[in-house]
Amino acid sequence: MDGSEFLTRFKVKHLVWIPVIGFIQIYFLWHYANKADHIRKAKDAFLAQHFEDAEKWRSEYLVHFDYAVGTYETESGVDAKDVTLVSQCSPDNLHHIEGLMKAWKGPISIAVFSPDRDAVSAMFGIQILRKCNADIRRHVTFHIMYPSSHPPRFDETVEDFTDDECSIAIEQLKESEGKNYARGELPYPQNSLRNIARVKIKTDLFYLVDIDTVPSNDLRYQFTKFAKKRGLLDQTRLEAFITPAFEIRSHHNLPANKDNVIRLIDAGEMRPFHYDTCPYCHKPTEFDHWYGYRGSDELEDAFEIEYSNSFEPFYLANTHTAPLHDERFKAYGFDRISQICEMHVKGFTFYVLNNAFITHKGFKFKKNFHETKDYENKKNGKIYEKYFKPELKVKYKDSERECLEASANRRGHVQVNVDNLKQILKRGVEQHIQIENTREKLDKDEESEENPEREKSDGENFIAEKEKTEPVSEDESEIEEESEEEQITPENEVELDNKDYQEIKYSPTEDEQSEDEKEVMNMFDQNDPKEVSKYNINENEVDSNFRKNEEKSLDEPENELRPEIETRNVRLGREEGD
């Protein structure tokens, strides 16, 4: 075969095969395009089936209320005199509900923040928990919330997340654990979630907690009895009952009772909640008083405590009297502090329960905070001082109470009303003496022998408190560092845009605002510094007045009560803040 014949045959073959190959390519392109369209339609149908009928919440969120309802609601109905535990989380913290359910054994309402594909993760996580835990299926009601700009999205398979074997599925759910605040560019709206979890509950009492904390055993049953005896279902009573909060080393089991808590505290295996990250946030609970209180075995209010500006306790209260959370506070800082502030201004009295407590597994450390924590805290601090507190003056214009400036309070100034100091000291001394008299014969010698250094430290702490300085502490440098972190000062103010306040004002709905409130809202939208400044507390003036009154008001009660206070300190034998 010569060259020309070979070339001719080669051309003929290729002229035949080229269209065949082209047809095959077109077929495969059509097939895969059709398959992709089929998958897309299947995903859209799936999302439509599982995320339909969303309700608008405020101006920027969509909510699926009662996404999964506890079967107890339909089987036997809800007892209005019961207590509902209220909390919120992101999908990667859903597994904590098992621990909550084991301790609570009653109605729980959870709001889950689920933007984009988190909505599908939340759906499967909820299905796993309901399938694998009968108590969760019976008692927990879930609500799903996401920004309207970030609706549910199903862009990858999740079959490995939904294993038929419950033990495997639950472990996979735990392995997905993350931080609520770490939601990319979206600020975590914890106060919106708290309100969503609360507004639909059907009981007259609620218990507000974090998702990764666990209340003491039998608290729900004990508190329902206590509430009935105390008359807490009466909506005219403005009272909140605090469960002291602790954190325990991760390798320990949760304490079964108060005696176990005290033993673990003494051993250094347990400490007050946020001991390292925010020592002022739970300090008003008066842990030393709670340790020594020996009242009834039945649940009761052990003692009343004074409000402090940085206070953010876990509490039980009447559903209809406690105000909702202000939803402008997103991500880290002032989210719970602001609500406790409003409760104080509204007229609430705070009591600490005698035998109840709540525990977080693992010690918290400042180094583990997310990167944007400081910025978020400063921004929220600006909202708190410049907008939130002035609005309370309008909303509760007949109230004589107010929330002190965060920066002043965190430096240890103006902790109590000077005019009431004598009464407060007397009440504390009388309570401590009454408590310790019953135990003095049994453990006075033992406490003195085992803890001589603690007695010395407690005396030093009292002297520090009397002089309005920070208590003596081995970790003083870290506490001071945190104090500076949390302060709102001109040097670290964060600029806030008016757009942050255009949509969401203080009250849940605009219809609920009085004319006075609306007027103030408009004033703040205009962002006139002259108008706003007249509501701000002059910290230097407050401190100056405090120092002027200090010599007149403190000398007499201190001299009069010094022997009793020193006796109390020796008997108590505990270091403040342990």
Coordinates of C-alpha atoms in Angstrom, one line a residue:
M1 CA 0.0 0.0 0.0
D2 CA 1.5 3.3 -1.1
G3 CA 1.4 6.4 1.0
S4 CA -1.5 8.1 -0.8
E5 CA -3.8 5.1 -0.4
F6 CA -3.0 4.9 3.4
L7 CA -3.8 8.6 3.8
T8 CA -7.1 8.2 2.0
R9 CA -8.2 5.4 4.2
F10 CA -7.1 7.2 7.3
K11 CA -9.2 10.3 6.3
V12 CA -12.3 8.1 5.6
K13 CA -12.1 6.4 9.0
H14 CA -11.8 9.7 10.9
L15 CA -14.6 11.3 8.9
V16 CA -16.8 8.4 10.2
W17 CA -15.6 8.4 13.8
I18 CA -15.5 12.1 14.5
P19 CA -19.4 12.6 14.4
V20 CA -19.8 9.4 16.4
I21 CA -17.4 10.7 19.1
G22 CA -19.1 14.1 19.1
F23 CA -22.5 12.4 19.5
I24 CA -21.3 10.4 22.5
Q25 CA -19.9 13.6 24.1
I26 CA -23.2 15.4 23.6
Y27 CA -25.0 12.4 25.2
F28 CA -22.9 12.4 28.3
L29 CA -23.1 16.2 28.7
W30 CA -26.9 15.9 28.4
H31 CA -27.0 13.0 30.9
Y32 CA -25.0 14.7 33.6
A33 CA -26.8 18.0 33.1
N34 CA -30.1 16.2 33.4
K35 CA -28.8 14.4 36.5
A36 CA -27.6 17.6 38.1
D37 CA -31.0 19.2 37.5
H38 CA -32.7 16.2 38.9
I39 CA -30.5 16.4 42.1
R40 CA -31.1 20.1 42.4
K41 CA -34.9 19.6 42.1
A42 CA -34.7 16.8 44.7
K43 CA -32.8 19.0 47.1
D44 CA -35.3 21.9 46.6
A45 CA -38.1 19.5 47.3
F46 CA -36.4 18.2 50.4
L47 CA -35.8 21.7 51.7
A48 CA -39.4 22.7 50.9
Q49 CA -40.7 19.6 52.7
H50 CA -38.7 20.2 55.9
F51 CA -38.5 24.0 56.0
E52 CA -41.8 25.4 55.0
D53 CA -44.1 27.9 56.8
A54 CA -41.3 30.0 58.4
E55 CA -42.4 33.0 60.4
K56 CA -40.7 36.3 60.2
W57 CA -38.9 37.3 63.5
R58 CA -38.2 41.0 63.8
S59 CA -36.8 42.2 60.5
E60 CA -33.9 40.0 59.7
Y61 CA -34.7 36.4 60.8
L62 CA -37.0 33.5 59.9
V63 CA -38.2 31.1 62.5
H64 CA -39.7 27.6 62.4
F65 CA -41.5 27.6 65.7
D66 CA -42.2 24.1 67.1
Y67 CA -40.1 22.5 64.5
A68 CA -40.1 19.3 66.6
V69 CA -42.6 19.3 69.5
G70 CA -42.2 17.1 72.6
T71 CA -44.9 14.4 72.6
Y72 CA -45.9 15.2 76.1
E73 CA -47.7 18.3 74.8
T74 CA -50.0 16.2 72.6
E75 CA -50.3 13.2 74.9
S76 CA -51.2 14.7 78.2
G77 CA -50.9 18.4 77.8
V78 CA -48.7 20.8 79.7
D79 CA -49.1 21.6 83.3
A80 CA -49.0 25.4 83.5
K81 CA -47.5 25.2 87.0
D82 CA -44.5 23.3 85.8
V83 CA -41.1 24.9 85.0
T84 CA -39.6 24.9 81.4
L85 CA -35.9 24.9 81.0
V86 CA -35.0 27.5 78.2
S87 CA -31.7 27.5 76.2
Q88 CA -30.2 28.0 72.8
C89 CA -27.4 26.7 70.6
S90 CA -26.0 26.1 67.2
P91 CA -26.2 22.6 65.6
D92 CA -22.8 21.5 66.7
N93 CA -23.8 21.8 70.4
L94 CA -27.1 19.9 70.2
H95 CA -25.5 16.9 71.9
H96 CA -25.4 18.8 75.2
I97 CA -29.2 18.3 75.4
E98 CA -28.7 14.7 76.6
G99 CA -27.0 15.9 79.8
L100 CA -29.7 18.6 80.4
M101 CA -32.5 16.1 79.9
K102 CA -30.9 13.6 82.3
A103 CA -30.9 16.1 85.1
W104 CA -34.1 18.1 84.3
K105 CA -36.5 15.3 83.4
G106 CA -39.2 17.8 82.3
P107 CA -40.2 20.4 79.6
I108 CA -37.3 22.0 77.7
S109 CA -37.4 24.6 74.9
I110 CA -34.4 25.0 72.6
A111 CA -33.8 27.5 69.8
V112 CA -31.2 26.5 67.3
F113 CA -29.4 29.0 65.1
S114 CA -29.1 27.4 61.7
P115 CA -28.0 29.6 58.7
D116 CA -27.3 28.0 55.3
R117 CA -26.4 24.3 55.5
D118 CA -26.5 24.4 59.3
A119 CA -30.3 24.1 58.9
V120 CA -29.9 20.6 57.4
S121 CA -27.4 19.7 60.1
A122 CA -29.8 20.9 62.7
M123 CA -32.6 18.9 61.2
F124 CA -30.6 15.7 61.2
G125 CA -29.2 16.4 64.7
I126 CA -32.7 16.8 66.1
Q127 CA -33.8 13.6 64.4
I128 CA -30.9 11.7 65.9
L129 CA -31.7 13.0 69.4
R130 CA -35.4 12.3 69.2
K131 CA -34.8 8.8 67.7
C132 CA -32.2 7.7 70.2
N133 CA -33.5 9.3 73.4
A134 CA -37.1 8.8 74.5
D135 CA -37.0 11.5 77.1
I136 CA -35.8 14.1 74.6
R137 CA -38.6 12.9 72.2
R138 CA -41.1 13.3 74.9
H139 CA -40.1 16.6 76.6
V140 CA -38.0 18.8 74.3
T141 CA -39.4 21.2 71.8
F142 CA -37.1 22.6 69.1
H143 CA -37.3 25.8 67.2
I144 CA -35.0 26.6 64.2
M145 CA -34.0 30.2 63.3
Y146 CA -31.8 31.6 60.5
P147 CA -31.3 35.0 58.8
S148 CA -33.6 35.6 55.9
S149 CA -30.5 36.3 53.9
H150 CA -29.1 32.9 54.7
P151 CA -31.9 30.4 54.2
P152 CA -31.5 26.6 54.4
R153 CA -29.0 25.2 51.8
F154 CA -28.4 21.5 51.0
D155 CA -25.1 21.5 49.1
E156 CA -23.5 18.2 50.2
T157 CA -24.5 14.7 51.5
V158 CA -24.9 14.0 55.1
E159 CA -25.5 10.3 55.1
D160 CA -22.6 9.6 57.4
F161 CA -24.2 11.9 59.9
T162 CA -27.3 9.8 60.2
D163 CA -26.1 6.3 61.0
D164 CA -28.9 3.8 61.9
E165 CA -27.0 2.8 65.0
C166 CA -27.8 5.3 67.7
S167 CA -24.5 5.0 69.6
I168 CA -22.6 5.8 66.4
A169 CA -24.9 8.6 65.4
I170 CA -24.6 10.3 68.8
E171 CA -20.8 10.0 68.8
Q172 CA -20.8 11.7 65.3
L173 CA -23.0 14.4 66.7
K174 CA -20.6 15.0 69.6
E175 CA -17.6 15.1 67.2
S176 CA -19.1 18.0 65.4
E177 CA -18.9 20.2 68.6
G178 CA -18.0 23.8 68.0
K179 CA -18.4 27.3 69.5
N180 CA -21.7 29.0 69.3
Y181 CA -20.0 32.3 68.6
A182 CA -17.9 31.0 65.7
R183 CA -20.5 31.3 62.9
G184 CA -18.3 32.9 60.2
E185 CA -19.2 36.5 59.4
L186 CA -22.7 36.2 61.0
P187 CA -22.9 37.5 64.6
Y188 CA -24.4 34.9 66.9
P189 CA -27.9 36.3 68.0
Q190 CA -28.1 34.6 71.4
N191 CA -30.7 37.1 72.8
S192 CA -33.0 36.6 69.8
L193 CA -32.7 32.8 70.3
R194 CA -33.4 33.1 74.0
N195 CA -36.6 35.0 73.3
I196 CA -37.7 32.6 70.6
A197 CA -37.2 29.6 73.0
R198 CA -39.2 31.4 75.7
V199 CA -42.1 33.0 73.9
K200 CA -43.8 29.7 73.0
I201 CA -43.5 27.9 76.4
K202 CA -46.7 26.9 78.0
T203 CA -45.6 27.0 81.7
D204 CA -45.8 29.9 84.1
L205 CA -42.2 29.4 85.3
F206 CA -39.0 29.1 83.4
Y207 CA -35.3 28.4 84.0
L208 CA -32.7 30.2 81.8
V209 CA -29.5 28.3 81.3
D210 CA -26.6 27.9 78.8
I211 CA -26.7 24.7 76.7
D212 CA -23.4 23.4 78.1
T213 CA -24.4 23.6 81.8
V214 CA -26.3 21.0 83.9
P215 CA -28.6 21.8 86.8
S216 CA -28.5 19.9 90.1
N217 CA -30.6 16.8 90.3
D218 CA -34.2 17.0 91.2
L219 CA -34.3 20.8 90.9
R220 CA -37.4 20.9 88.7
Y221 CA -39.5 18.8 91.2
Q222 CA -38.2 20.8 94.2
F223 CA -38.7 24.2 92.6
T224 CA -42.3 23.5 91.6
K225 CA -43.1 22.6 95.2
F226 CA -41.3 25.7 96.4
A227 CA -43.0 27.9 93.8
K228 CA -46.4 26.7 94.9
K229 CA -45.7 27.4 98.6
R230 CA -44.0 30.7 97.8
G231 CA -46.9 31.9 95.5
L232 CA -44.6 32.5 92.5
L233 CA -47.5 31.9 90.1
D234 CA -48.8 35.3 91.2
Q235 CA -47.7 37.7 88.4
T236 CA -47.4 40.6 90.7
R237 CA -44.4 39.1 92.4
L238 CA -41.1 40.4 90.9
E239 CA -38.7 37.8 92.2
A240 CA -35.9 35.8 90.6
F241 CA -34.2 32.7 92.2
I242 CA -30.6 32.1 91.4
T243 CA -28.8 28.8 91.3
P244 CA -25.1 29.3 92.1
A245 CA -23.0 28.4 89.0
F246 CA -19.8 26.4 89.1
E247 CA -17.3 24.9 86.7
I248 CA -15.7 21.5 87.3
R249 CA -12.5 19.9 85.9
S250 CA -13.4 17.8 82.9
H251 CA -12.3 14.4 84.3
H252 CA -14.7 14.6 87.3
N253 CA -18.3 13.4 87.3
L254 CA -20.9 16.1 88.1
P255 CA -21.5 16.6 91.8
A256 CA -24.6 14.9 93.2
N257 CA -25.4 17.5 96.0
K258 CA -24.2 20.6 97.8
D259 CA -21.8 18.7 100.1
N260 CA -20.0 17.2 97.1
V261 CA -19.7 20.7 95.6
I262 CA -18.1 22.1 98.8
R263 CA -15.6 19.1 99.0
L264 CA -14.6 19.7 95.3
I265 CA -14.2 23.4 95.9
D266 CA -11.9 22.7 98.9
A267 CA -9.9 20.3 96.8
G268 CA -9.5 22.9 94.0
E269 CA -11.4 20.6 91.5
M270 CA -14.3 23.0 91.2
R271 CA -14.7 26.8 91.3
P272 CA -17.3 29.5 90.6
F273 CA -18.3 29.9 87.0
H274 CA -16.2 32.2 84.9
Y275 CA -13.7 32.4 87.7
D276 CA -10.9 33.1 85.3
T277 CA -12.8 34.7 82.4
C278 CA -15.1 37.1 84.2
P279 CA -14.8 37.0 88.0
Y280 CA -17.3 39.8 88.5
C281 CA -20.1 38.2 86.5
H282 CA -21.1 35.7 89.3
K283 CA -19.5 37.3 92.3
P284 CA -22.8 38.8 93.6
T285 CA -24.0 35.3 94.3
E286 CA -22.0 35.4 97.5
F287 CA -20.5 32.0 97.2
D288 CA -18.9 32.1 100.7
H289 CA -22.4 32.7 102.2
W290 CA -23.9 29.8 100.2
Y291 CA -21.2 27.4 101.3
G292 CA -21.9 27.9 104.9
Y293 CA -25.7 28.1 104.7
R294 CA -27.3 25.1 106.5
G295 CA -31.1 25.5 106.3
S296 CA -33.8 23.0 105.5
D297 CA -33.2 20.0 103.3
E298 CA -36.2 21.2 101.3
L299 CA -35.5 23.8 98.6
E300 CA -35.8 27.4 99.9
D301 CA -34.4 30.8 99.3
A302 CA -31.3 31.0 101.5
F303 CA -30.7 34.8 101.4
E304 CA -31.3 37.9 99.3
I305 CA -28.5 39.4 97.4
E306 CA -27.7 42.9 96.1
Y307 CA -27.8 43.7 92.4
S308 CA -24.4 44.4 90.8
N309 CA -23.9 45.8 87.3
S310 CA -21.9 43.0 85.8
F311 CA -24.2 40.3 87.2
E312 CA -25.3 37.5 84.8
P313 CA -26.7 34.6 86.9
F314 CA -28.7 31.6 85.9
Y315 CA -32.2 32.0 87.4
L316 CA -35.7 30.8 87.7
A317 CA -38.6 33.3 87.4
N318 CA -42.2 33.9 86.4
T319 CA -42.6 33.7 82.6
H320 CA -45.0 36.6 82.5
T321 CA -43.0 39.1 84.6
A322 CA -39.4 38.7 83.5
P323 CA -38.6 41.0 80.6
L324 CA -37.4 39.6 77.3
H325 CA -33.7 40.0 76.3
D326 CA -32.7 43.0 74.2
E327 CA -31.8 41.6 70.7
R328 CA -29.3 44.3 69.8
F329 CA -26.7 42.4 71.9
K330 CA -25.2 39.8 69.6
A331 CA -22.1 37.7 69.9
Y332 CA -20.1 38.2 73.0
G333 CA -20.8 40.6 75.9
F334 CA -23.6 42.3 77.9
D335 CA -26.3 39.9 76.5
R336 CA -27.4 38.5 79.9
I337 CA -26.0 41.4 81.9
S338 CA -28.5 43.8 80.1
Q339 CA -31.5 41.7 81.0
I340 CA -30.5 41.4 84.7
C341 CA -30.1 45.2 84.7
E342 CA -33.6 45.6 83.4
M343 CA -35.0 43.2 85.9
H344 CA -33.3 45.2 88.6
V345 CA -34.7 48.5 87.3
K346 CA -38.2 47.0 87.0
G347 CA -38.1 46.1 90.7
F348 CA -37.0 42.5 90.9
T349 CA -35.6 41.1 94.0
F350 CA -32.9 38.4 93.7
Y351 CA -32.6 35.4 96.0
V352 CA -30.1 32.5 96.1
L353 CA -31.5 29.0 96.5
N354 CA -30.1 27.0 99.4
N355 CA -29.3 23.6 97.9
A356 CA -29.6 24.1 94.1
F357 CA -26.7 24.8 91.8
I358 CA -25.7 24.5 88.1
T359 CA -22.4 23.1 86.7
H360 CA -20.3 23.6 83.6
K361 CA -18.1 20.7 82.7
G362 CA -14.5 21.9 82.3
F363 CA -12.7 25.0 83.5
K364 CA -13.0 28.1 81.3
F365 CA -9.9 30.2 80.5
K366 CA -9.5 33.5 78.8
K367 CA -7.0 32.1 76.3
N368 CA -9.7 29.9 74.8
F369 CA -11.9 32.8 73.7
H370 CA -12.7 33.3 70.0
E371 CA -10.6 36.0 68.2
T372 CA -13.2 38.7 67.9
K373 CA -14.3 38.5 71.6
D374 CA -12.8 41.9 72.6
Y375 CA -14.2 43.8 69.7
E376 CA -17.7 42.3 70.3
N377 CA -17.5 43.1 74.0
K378 CA -16.5 46.7 73.4
K379 CA -19.2 47.2 70.7
N380 CA -21.9 45.7 73.0
G381 CA -20.6 47.8 75.9
K382 CA -21.2 50.9 73.8
I383 CA -24.8 49.8 73.1
Y384 CA -25.3 49.2 76.8
E385 CA -24.1 52.6 78.0
K386 CA -25.2 54.8 75.2
Y387 CA -28.6 53.3 74.2
F388 CA -29.8 50.6 76.5
K389 CA -29.6 52.2 79.9
P390 CA -31.0 55.6 78.8
E391 CA -34.0 53.8 77.3
L392 CA -34.7 52.1 80.7
K393 CA -35.1 55.6 82.2
V394 CA -38.0 56.2 79.9
K395 CA -39.5 52.7 80.0
Y396 CA -39.4 52.6 83.8
K397 CA -39.7 56.4 84.5
D398 CA -41.2 55.8 88.0
S399 CA -38.3 53.6 89.1
E400 CA -35.7 55.0 91.3
R401 CA -33.3 52.1 90.5
E402 CA -30.5 52.3 87.9
C403 CA -27.6 50.2 86.7
L404 CA -24.2 51.6 87.5
E405 CA -21.6 52.2 84.8
A406 CA -19.8 49.1 83.8
S407 CA -16.4 50.6 84.0
A408 CA -16.9 52.0 87.5
N409 CA -18.3 48.8 88.9
R410 CA -15.6 46.6 87.4
R411 CA -13.0 48.7 89.2
G412 CA -14.6 48.0 92.5
H413 CA -16.2 51.4 93.0
V414 CA -19.8 52.1 94.0
Q415 CA -20.6 48.5 94.7
V416 CA -23.4 49.3 97.2
N417 CA -25.6 52.2 98.2
V418 CA -23.7 54.0 101.0
D419 CA -26.9 54.9 102.8
N420 CA -27.8 51.3 103.1
L421 CA -24.3 49.9 103.9
K422 CA -24.9 49.7 107.7
Q423 CA -28.1 47.7 107.1
I424 CA -26.4 45.4 104.6
L425 CA -23.5 44.7 106.9
K426 CA -25.7 44.0 109.9
R427 CA -27.9 41.6 107.9
G428 CA -24.8 39.7 106.5
V429 CA -23.3 39.5 110.0
E430 CA -26.5 38.2 111.6
Q431 CA -27.0 35.6 108.9
H432 CA -23.4 34.4 109.1
I433 CA -23.5 34.2 112.9
Q434 CA -26.7 32.3 112.9
I435 CA -25.4 29.8 110.3
E436 CA -22.0 29.2 111.9
N437 CA -23.2 28.9 115.5
T438 CA -24.8 25.6 114.7
R439 CA -21.5 24.3 113.2
E440 CA -18.9 26.0 115.5
K441 CA -18.6 23.2 118.1
L442 CA -18.2 20.5 115.4
D443 CA -15.7 22.1 113.0
K444 CA -14.2 25.2 114.4
D445 CA -11.0 23.5 115.6
E446 CA -10.8 21.4 112.5
E447 CA -11.2 24.3 110.1
S448 CA -8.6 26.3 112.0
E449 CA -6.0 23.6 111.9
E450 CA -6.5 22.7 108.2
N451 CA -6.9 26.2 106.8
P452 CA -4.9 28.7 108.8
E453 CA -3.8 30.4 105.6
R454 CA -7.5 30.8 104.5
E455 CA -8.4 32.6 107.8
K456 CA -5.6 35.0 107.2
S457 CA -6.6 35.6 103.6
D458 CA -10.3 36.1 104.5
G459 CA -9.3 38.8 107.0
E460 CA -7.2 40.5 104.4
N461 CA -10.0 40.3 101.9
F462 CA -12.4 42.0 104.4
I463 CA -9.9 44.8 104.9
A464 CA -9.6 45.2 101.1
E465 CA -13.4 45.3 100.8
K466 CA -13.6 47.9 103.5
E467 CA -11.1 50.1 101.7
K468 CA -13.0 49.6 98.4
T469 CA -10.1 47.9 96.7
E470 CA -9.9 44.6 95.0
P471 CA -9.8 41.5 97.3
V472 CA -6.4 40.0 98.0
S473 CA -5.9 37.2 95.5
E474 CA -3.1 35.1 94.2
D475 CA -4.4 35.7 90.7
E476 CA -4.7 39.5 91.1
S477 CA -2.8 40.3 87.9
E478 CA -5.2 38.2 85.8
I479 CA -8.3 39.7 87.5
E480 CA -7.0 43.2 86.8
E481 CA -6.3 42.3 83.2
E482 CA -9.8 41.1 82.8
S483 CA -11.2 44.2 84.4
E484 CA -9.3 46.3 81.9
E485 CA -10.6 44.2 79.1
E486 CA -14.2 44.7 80.0
Q487 CA -14.1 48.4 80.7
I488 CA -15.8 50.9 78.4
T489 CA -13.4 53.8 78.2
P490 CA -12.9 56.6 75.7
E491 CA -9.7 55.0 74.5
N492 CA -11.3 51.7 73.4
E493 CA -14.8 52.9 72.4
V494 CA -16.1 51.2 69.2
E495 CA -17.9 53.3 66.6
L496 CA -21.5 52.1 66.1
D497 CA -23.4 52.8 62.9
N498 CA -27.0 53.9 63.0
K499 CA -28.0 51.0 60.8
D500 CA -27.4 48.7 63.8
Y501 CA -30.5 50.3 65.5
Q502 CA -32.8 51.1 62.5
E503 CA -34.6 47.8 62.6
I504 CA -34.6 46.4 66.2
K505 CA -35.5 48.7 69.1
Y506 CA -35.7 47.8 72.7
S507 CA -39.3 46.5 72.9
P508 CA -40.1 43.3 71.0
T509 CA -42.7 45.1 68.9
E510 CA -43.2 48.7 68.0
D511 CA -46.9 48.5 69.0
E512 CA -45.8 47.8 72.5
Q513 CA -43.8 51.0 72.8
S514 CA -45.2 54.0 74.6
E515 CA -45.1 57.4 72.9
D516 CA -42.3 58.5 75.2
E517 CA -40.2 55.4 74.2
K518 CA -40.8 56.1 70.5
E519 CA -39.7 59.7 71.0
V520 CA -36.5 58.5 72.6
M521 CA -35.9 55.9 69.9
N522 CA -36.1 58.6 67.3
M523 CA -33.7 60.7 69.3
F524 CA -31.2 57.8 69.3
D525 CA -31.5 57.2 65.6
Q526 CA -30.5 60.8 65.0
N527 CA -27.4 60.0 67.1
D528 CA -27.2 63.4 68.7
P529 CA -24.3 63.2 71.2
K530 CA -25.7 66.2 73.1
E531 CA -29.0 64.5 73.7
V532 CA -27.6 61.2 74.6
S533 CA -24.9 62.6 76.9
K534 CA -27.5 63.9 79.4
Y535 CA -28.5 60.4 80.2
N536 CA -25.0 59.1 80.8
I537 CA -23.6 58.7 84.3
N538 CA -20.6 60.9 85.1
E539 CA -18.3 58.3 86.5
N540 CA -15.9 60.8 88.0
E541 CA -18.8 62.6 89.7
V542 CA -20.1 59.4 91.2
D543 CA -16.7 58.3 92.4
S544 CA -16.1 61.8 93.9
N545 CA -19.5 61.7 95.8
F546 CA -18.7 58.2 97.0
R547 CA -15.4 59.2 98.4
K548 CA -17.0 62.3 100.1
N549 CA -19.6 60.2 101.8
E550 CA -17.2 57.3 102.6
E551 CA -15.8 58.8 105.8
K552 CA -19.2 59.9 107.1
S553 CA -21.1 56.8 106.3
L554 CA -18.6 54.0 106.8
D555 CA -16.8 54.8 110.0
E556 CA -19.7 54.2 112.3
P557 CA -21.0 50.8 111.0
E558 CA -17.4 49.5 110.6
N559 CA -16.4 50.4 114.2
E560 CA -19.7 49.2 115.6
L561 CA -19.7 45.9 113.7
R562 CA -15.9 45.1 113.6
P563 CA -15.9 42.5 116.4
E564 CA -18.8 40.6 114.9
I565 CA -17.3 40.8 111.4
E566 CA -14.0 39.5 112.5
T567 CA -15.7 36.6 114.4
R568 CA -17.6 35.8 111.2
N569 CA -14.5 35.7 109.1
V570 CA -12.8 33.3 111.5
R571 CA -15.8 31.0 111.6
L572 CA -16.3 31.1 107.9
G573 CA -12.7 30.2 107.1
R574 CA -13.2 30.5 103.4
E575 CA -11.6 32.6 100.8
E576 CA -13.9 34.9 98.8
G577 CA -14.3 33.7 95.2
D578 CA -13.4 30.0 95.8

